[in-house]
């Protein structure tokens, strides 16, 4: 029903050098997103709009560089947008491993007396909230019509949409796996292909408790677009999630409240998408992705005695 590409470098692999001012903008977007989306995940949508509009306004080489830089910074901030699950290395403490997974260390740099302060990790619910925000930002970037997909099948990430790969010399490689293409004439410019690839890779990895935390917000943001793009092919993927993936999650030992809540939310999202497909209705795009580019100013005038403003 679905397939994933072979293991390869992460989406954040820059390849070609990125100009300093473009790299700075990408770093600021992801850093600002890390602050905002932890409290309000839907703040990822206007950030993605900023990236899309700036990239579209730049000359093509700089626009491509901005997309590459943003993906690089995002994968560095959240390894699960690759998706990548770093294993615990031999001799690595639990705290060190969690820091590698993206947990924040809330302890000061030094303790009184100048000694290194012991690690004090953030709570799991805070960590999960930030992960969901980053995944929502990733999904919002993929939802943009201006998104450029650099994974064209040759495994190289150092070219723009129509450039010749400087590593393998390919100008447009044939896809290595039967990934469905929603717009074959300009498939490299649609984020839906990258979204399908991310889902396939995630679902082909061993089930982990954090996986259900990642899958919910991603399908919530992009499920309708994927359904519109791929129809019954996406329905087969949803069937796998409902009949294979979620039972495995339920059978996982040590599920905590955060994972149970995410699983319940995922069940609601998948059930709604499958029902939409069975009914043959047009899927409704997530309201956050319909956010207008400009917001009208609020009327702050005082109300008069006669009720007029």
CSV table of C-alpha atoms in Angstrom, one decimal:
chain,number,residue,atom,x,y,z
A,1,UNK,CA,0.0,0.0,0.0
A,2,UNK,CA,2.8,2.4,0.7
A,3,UNK,CA,6.6,2.3,0.7
A,4,UNK,CA,9.5,4.3,2.0
A,5,UNK,CA,12.8,5.3,0.4
A,6,UNK,CA,16.0,3.7,1.6
A,7,UNK,CA,18.0,5.2,4.4
A,8,UNK,CA,19.7,8.3,3.4
A,9,UNK,CA,20.9,11.7,4.8
A,10,UNK,CA,18.4,13.7,6.6
A,11,UNK,CA,16.2,16.4,5.0
A,12,UNK,CA,18.4,18.9,6.8
A,13,UNK,CA,21.5,18.0,4.9
A,14,UNK,CA,22.5,21.3,3.2
A,15,UNK,CA,24.9,20.1,0.6
A,16,UNK,CA,25.6,23.3,-1.2
A,17,UNK,CA,26.8,26.3,0.8
A,18,UNK,CA,24.0,28.7,2.1
A,19,UNK,CA,24.6,32.4,2.2
A,20,UNK,CA,25.1,33.8,5.7
A,21,UNK,CA,22.0,36.1,5.7
A,22,UNK,CA,19.8,33.2,4.5
A,23,UNK,CA,21.1,30.9,7.1
A,24,UNK,CA,20.6,33.6,9.8
A,25,UNK,CA,16.9,34.0,8.7
A,26,UNK,CA,16.3,30.3,8.8
A,27,UNK,CA,17.9,30.0,12.3
A,28,UNK,CA,15.8,32.9,13.6
A,29,UNK,CA,12.5,31.4,12.2
A,30,UNK,CA,13.1,28.0,13.8
A,31,UNK,CA,14.4,29.6,17.1
A,32,UNK,CA,11.3,31.9,17.2
A,33,UNK,CA,9.2,28.9,16.4
A,34,UNK,CA,10.7,27.0,19.3
A,35,UNK,CA,9.5,29.7,21.7
A,36,UNK,CA,6.0,30.3,20.2
A,37,UNK,CA,4.9,26.8,19.3
A,38,UNK,CA,5.6,25.4,22.7
A,39,UNK,CA,2.7,27.5,24.0
A,40,UNK,CA,0.6,27.6,20.9
A,41,UNK,CA,1.3,25.0,18.2
A,42,UNK,CA,-0.8,26.8,15.6
A,43,UNK,CA,1.7,29.7,15.6
A,44,UNK,CA,3.7,27.5,13.3
A,45,UNK,CA,1.3,28.4,10.4
A,46,UNK,CA,2.2,32.2,10.1
A,47,UNK,CA,5.9,31.2,10.5
A,48,UNK,CA,5.6,28.8,7.6
A,49,UNK,CA,3.8,31.6,5.6
A,50,UNK,CA,6.8,33.9,6.2
A,51,UNK,CA,9.2,31.3,4.9
A,52,UNK,CA,7.1,30.6,1.8
A,53,UNK,CA,6.6,34.3,0.9
A,54,UNK,CA,10.2,35.3,1.5
A,55,UNK,CA,11.5,32.3,-0.5
A,56,UNK,CA,9.1,33.1,-3.4
A,57,UNK,CA,10.3,36.7,-3.4
A,58,UNK,CA,14.0,35.8,-3.6
A,59,UNK,CA,15.8,34.8,-6.7
A,60,UNK,CA,15.5,31.0,-7.3
A,61,UNK,CA,19.0,30.1,-6.0
A,62,UNK,CA,18.4,32.0,-2.8
A,63,UNK,CA,14.8,30.8,-2.4
A,64,UNK,CA,16.1,27.2,-2.7
A,65,UNK,CA,18.8,27.9,-0.2
A,66,UNK,CA,16.3,29.3,2.3
A,67,UNK,CA,14.2,26.1,2.1
A,68,UNK,CA,17.3,24.0,2.6
A,69,UNK,CA,18.4,26.1,5.5
A,70,UNK,CA,15.1,26.0,7.3
A,71,UNK,CA,14.8,22.2,6.9
A,72,UNK,CA,18.4,21.9,8.3
A,73,UNK,CA,17.6,24.1,11.3
A,74,UNK,CA,14.3,22.3,11.9
A,75,UNK,CA,15.9,18.8,11.8
A,76,UNK,CA,18.6,20.0,14.2
A,77,UNK,CA,16.0,21.3,16.6
A,78,UNK,CA,13.7,18.3,16.3
A,79,UNK,CA,15.3,15.1,15.0
A,80,UNK,CA,11.9,13.5,14.5
A,81,UNK,CA,11.2,15.7,11.5
A,82,UNK,CA,13.7,13.6,9.6
A,83,UNK,CA,12.4,11.2,11.1
A,84,UNK,CA,15.3,10.0,13.2
A,85,UNK,CA,15.4,8.2,16.6
A,86,UNK,CA,18.9,8.5,18.0
A,87,UNK,CA,19.8,5.2,19.9
A,88,UNK,CA,21.3,5.4,23.3
A,89,UNK,CA,25.1,5.0,22.9
A,90,UNK,CA,27.2,2.7,25.0
A,91,UNK,CA,28.3,4.5,28.2
A,92,UNK,CA,25.8,7.3,27.6
A,93,UNK,CA,23.8,8.3,30.7
A,94,UNK,CA,20.0,8.6,30.6
A,95,UNK,CA,20.2,12.4,31.0
A,96,UNK,CA,22.8,12.7,28.2
A,97,UNK,CA,20.6,10.6,25.9
A,98,UNK,CA,17.5,12.7,26.6
A,99,UNK,CA,19.5,15.8,25.9
A,100,UNK,CA,20.4,14.3,22.5
A,101,UNK,CA,16.7,13.6,21.9
A,102,UNK,CA,15.9,17.3,22.4
A,103,UNK,CA,15.0,17.7,26.1
A,104,UNK,CA,15.9,21.1,27.6
A,105,UNK,CA,18.3,21.4,30.5
A,106,UNK,CA,16.7,23.8,33.0
A,107,UNK,CA,19.8,23.9,35.3
A,108,UNK,CA,22.0,27.0,35.2
A,109,UNK,CA,25.3,26.6,33.4
A,110,UNK,CA,27.3,26.6,36.7
A,111,UNK,CA,26.5,25.9,40.3
A,112,UNK,CA,27.6,28.0,43.2
A,113,UNK,CA,31.4,27.8,43.5
A,114,UNK,CA,31.9,27.5,39.7
A,115,UNK,CA,31.2,23.8,39.6
A,116,UNK,CA,29.1,22.4,36.8
A,117,UNK,CA,25.5,22.3,37.8
A,118,UNK,CA,23.7,18.8,37.7
A,119,UNK,CA,21.4,18.3,34.8
A,120,UNK,CA,17.7,19.2,35.5
A,121,UNK,CA,15.6,18.1,32.6
A,122,UNK,CA,12.2,19.6,31.7
A,123,UNK,CA,9.0,17.6,32.3
A,124,UNK,CA,7.9,15.2,29.6
A,125,UNK,CA,4.7,17.1,28.9
A,126,UNK,CA,6.7,20.2,28.1
A,127,UNK,CA,8.9,18.2,25.8
A,128,UNK,CA,6.0,16.7,24.0
A,129,UNK,CA,4.3,20.1,23.6
A,130,UNK,CA,7.4,21.4,21.9
A,131,UNK,CA,7.8,18.3,19.6
A,132,UNK,CA,4.2,18.7,18.5
A,133,UNK,CA,4.8,22.3,17.7
A,134,UNK,CA,7.9,21.5,15.6
A,135,UNK,CA,6.0,18.8,13.8
A,136,UNK,CA,3.1,21.3,13.2
A,137,UNK,CA,5.7,23.7,11.8
A,138,UNK,CA,7.1,21.0,9.5
A,139,UNK,CA,3.6,20.1,8.3
A,140,UNK,CA,2.7,23.8,7.7
A,141,UNK,CA,5.9,24.2,5.6
A,142,UNK,CA,4.9,21.1,3.5
A,143,UNK,CA,1.4,22.5,3.1
A,144,UNK,CA,2.8,25.6,1.3
A,145,UNK,CA,2.5,25.6,-2.5
A,146,UNK,CA,5.9,27.2,-2.6
A,147,UNK,CA,7.6,24.3,-0.8
A,148,UNK,CA,10.5,22.8,-2.7
A,149,UNK,CA,11.1,19.0,-2.3
A,150,UNK,CA,14.8,18.2,-2.6
A,151,UNK,CA,14.5,14.5,-2.3
A,152,UNK,CA,14.1,13.7,-6.0
A,153,UNK,CA,15.4,10.1,-5.9
A,154,UNK,CA,19.1,10.4,-6.2
A,155,UNK,CA,19.8,10.7,-2.5
A,156,UNK,CA,21.5,14.1,-2.9
A,157,UNK,CA,20.3,17.3,-1.3
A,158,UNK,CA,22.5,19.9,-2.9
A,159,UNK,CA,20.4,21.2,-5.7
A,160,UNK,CA,17.3,23.2,-6.4
A,161,UNK,CA,14.2,22.0,-8.2
A,162,UNK,CA,15.6,22.0,-11.8
A,163,UNK,CA,19.4,22.0,-11.2
A,164,UNK,CA,21.8,19.2,-12.0
A,165,UNK,CA,23.1,17.4,-8.9
A,166,UNK,CA,26.7,18.2,-8.4
A,167,UNK,CA,27.4,14.9,-6.7
A,168,UNK,CA,25.9,12.3,-9.1
A,169,UNK,CA,25.3,14.4,-12.2
A,170,UNK,CA,21.6,13.6,-12.4
A,171,UNK,CA,19.3,16.3,-13.6
A,172,UNK,CA,16.1,14.6,-12.6
A,173,UNK,CA,16.5,11.1,-11.1
A,174,UNK,CA,13.8,8.5,-11.2
A,175,UNK,CA,12.1,7.8,-7.9
A,176,UNK,CA,13.4,4.7,-6.1
A,177,UNK,CA,10.2,3.8,-4.5
A,178,UNK,CA,6.5,3.8,-5.7
A,179,UNK,CA,5.6,7.0,-4.0
A,180,UNK,CA,2.4,8.4,-5.4
A,181,UNK,CA,2.8,11.8,-7.1
A,182,UNK,CA,-0.1,14.2,-6.8
A,183,UNK,CA,1.2,16.6,-9.5
A,184,UNK,CA,3.6,14.7,-11.7
A,185,UNK,CA,4.3,17.7,-13.9
A,186,UNK,CA,5.8,19.6,-10.9
A,187,UNK,CA,6.1,16.9,-8.3
A,188,UNK,CA,9.3,18.4,-6.9
A,189,UNK,CA,7.5,21.5,-5.8
A,190,UNK,CA,4.7,19.8,-3.8
A,191,UNK,CA,5.1,19.1,-0.1
A,192,UNK,CA,2.6,16.3,-0.3
A,193,UNK,CA,5.2,14.0,-1.8
A,194,UNK,CA,7.5,14.8,1.1
A,195,UNK,CA,4.6,14.4,3.6
A,196,UNK,CA,3.9,10.9,2.2
A,197,UNK,CA,7.6,10.0,2.4
A,198,UNK,CA,7.8,11.2,6.0
A,199,UNK,CA,4.7,9.2,7.0
A,200,UNK,CA,6.0,6.0,5.3
A,201,UNK,CA,9.4,6.3,7.0
A,202,UNK,CA,7.8,6.9,10.4
A,203,UNK,CA,5.4,4.0,10.1
A,204,UNK,CA,8.1,1.6,8.8
A,205,UNK,CA,10.2,2.2,11.9
A,206,UNK,CA,9.7,0.2,15.1
A,207,UNK,CA,6.7,1.6,17.2
A,208,UNK,CA,7.8,3.9,20.0
A,209,UNK,CA,5.7,5.8,22.5
A,210,UNK,CA,6.7,9.1,21.1
A,211,UNK,CA,5.6,8.1,17.6
A,212,UNK,CA,1.9,8.6,18.5
A,213,UNK,CA,2.7,12.0,19.8
A,214,UNK,CA,4.2,13.0,16.4
A,215,UNK,CA,1.6,11.4,14.2
A,216,UNK,CA,-1.4,13.1,15.6
A,217,UNK,CA,-0.5,16.8,14.9
A,218,UNK,CA,0.9,15.9,11.5
A,219,UNK,CA,-2.2,14.1,10.3
A,220,UNK,CA,-4.4,16.8,11.9
A,221,UNK,CA,-2.6,19.5,9.9
A,222,UNK,CA,-2.1,17.7,6.6
A,223,UNK,CA,-4.6,14.8,6.6
A,224,UNK,CA,-7.2,16.6,4.4
A,225,UNK,CA,-4.6,17.7,1.9
A,226,UNK,CA,-3.1,14.2,1.7
A,227,UNK,CA,-6.6,12.8,1.2
A,228,UNK,CA,-7.4,15.3,-1.6
A,229,UNK,CA,-4.0,14.5,-3.3
A,230,UNK,CA,-3.9,10.7,-3.0
A,231,UNK,CA,-7.5,9.5,-2.3
A,232,UNK,CA,-7.7,5.8,-1.7
A,233,UNK,CA,-4.0,5.3,-1.6
A,234,UNK,CA,-3.9,7.5,1.5
A,235,UNK,CA,-6.9,5.6,2.7
A,236,UNK,CA,-4.8,2.4,2.7
A,237,UNK,CA,-2.2,4.2,4.8
A,238,UNK,CA,-4.9,5.3,7.3
A,239,UNK,CA,-6.1,1.7,7.4
A,240,UNK,CA,-2.6,0.6,8.4
A,241,UNK,CA,-2.5,3.3,11.1
A,242,UNK,CA,-5.9,2.2,12.5
A,243,UNK,CA,-5.5,-1.6,12.3
A,244,UNK,CA,-1.8,-2.2,12.7
A,245,UNK,CA,0.0,0.9,14.2
A,246,UNK,CA,-2.5,1.9,17.0
A,247,UNK,CA,-3.0,-1.7,18.3
A,248,UNK,CA,0.8,-1.9,18.7
A,249,UNK,CA,0.8,1.4,20.6
A,250,UNK,CA,-1.9,0.2,22.9
A,251,UNK,CA,0.1,-3.0,23.6
A,252,UNK,CA,3.2,-1.0,24.5
A,253,UNK,CA,4.1,-1.2,28.2
A,254,UNK,CA,4.5,1.9,30.3
A,255,UNK,CA,2.2,4.2,28.4
A,256,UNK,CA,1.7,7.4,30.4
A,257,UNK,CA,-1.1,10.0,30.4
A,258,UNK,CA,0.6,12.1,27.7
A,259,UNK,CA,0.8,9.1,25.3
A,260,UNK,CA,-2.7,7.9,26.1
A,261,UNK,CA,-4.1,11.4,25.4
A,262,UNK,CA,-2.2,11.5,22.1
A,263,UNK,CA,-3.5,8.1,21.1
A,264,UNK,CA,-7.1,9.1,21.8
A,265,UNK,CA,-6.6,12.2,19.7
A,266,UNK,CA,-5.0,10.2,16.9
A,267,UNK,CA,-7.9,7.8,16.9
A,268,UNK,CA,-10.3,10.7,16.5
A,269,UNK,CA,-8.3,12.2,13.6
A,270,UNK,CA,-7.9,8.9,11.7
A,271,UNK,CA,-11.5,8.0,12.2
A,272,UNK,CA,-12.7,11.3,10.8
A,273,UNK,CA,-10.5,11.0,7.7
A,274,UNK,CA,-11.6,7.5,7.0
A,275,UNK,CA,-15.2,8.4,7.4
A,276,UNK,CA,-14.7,11.4,5.0
A,277,UNK,CA,-13.1,9.0,2.4
A,278,UNK,CA,-16.0,6.4,2.8
A,279,UNK,CA,-18.6,9.1,2.4
A,280,UNK,CA,-16.9,10.5,-0.7
A,281,UNK,CA,-17.0,14.0,0.7
A,282,UNK,CA,-14.5,16.7,-0.1
A,283,UNK,CA,-12.0,16.9,2.8
A,284,UNK,CA,-11.9,20.1,4.7
A,285,UNK,CA,-8.5,21.8,5.0
A,286,UNK,CA,-7.5,22.5,8.6
A,287,UNK,CA,-8.7,25.9,9.6
A,288,UNK,CA,-5.3,27.0,10.7
A,289,UNK,CA,-3.9,26.5,7.2
A,290,UNK,CA,-6.7,28.8,5.9
A,291,UNK,CA,-5.3,31.7,7.9
A,292,UNK,CA,-5.5,34.9,5.9
A,293,UNK,CA,-2.2,36.6,5.0
A,294,UNK,CA,-3.3,39.9,6.5
A,295,UNK,CA,-5.6,40.4,9.5
A,296,UNK,CA,-8.0,43.4,9.6
A,297,UNK,CA,-7.4,45.8,12.4
A,298,UNK,CA,-9.8,45.4,15.3
A,299,UNK,CA,-12.3,48.3,15.9
A,300,UNK,CA,-11.1,49.7,19.2
A,301,UNK,CA,-13.4,52.8,19.3
A,302,UNK,CA,-15.7,53.2,22.3
A,303,UNK,CA,-19.4,52.5,21.9
A,304,UNK,CA,-21.5,55.7,22.0
A,305,UNK,CA,-24.6,56.2,24.1
A,306,UNK,CA,-26.9,55.5,21.1
A,307,UNK,CA,-25.2,52.2,20.4
A,308,UNK,CA,-23.1,53.5,17.5
A,309,UNK,CA,-19.3,53.1,17.5
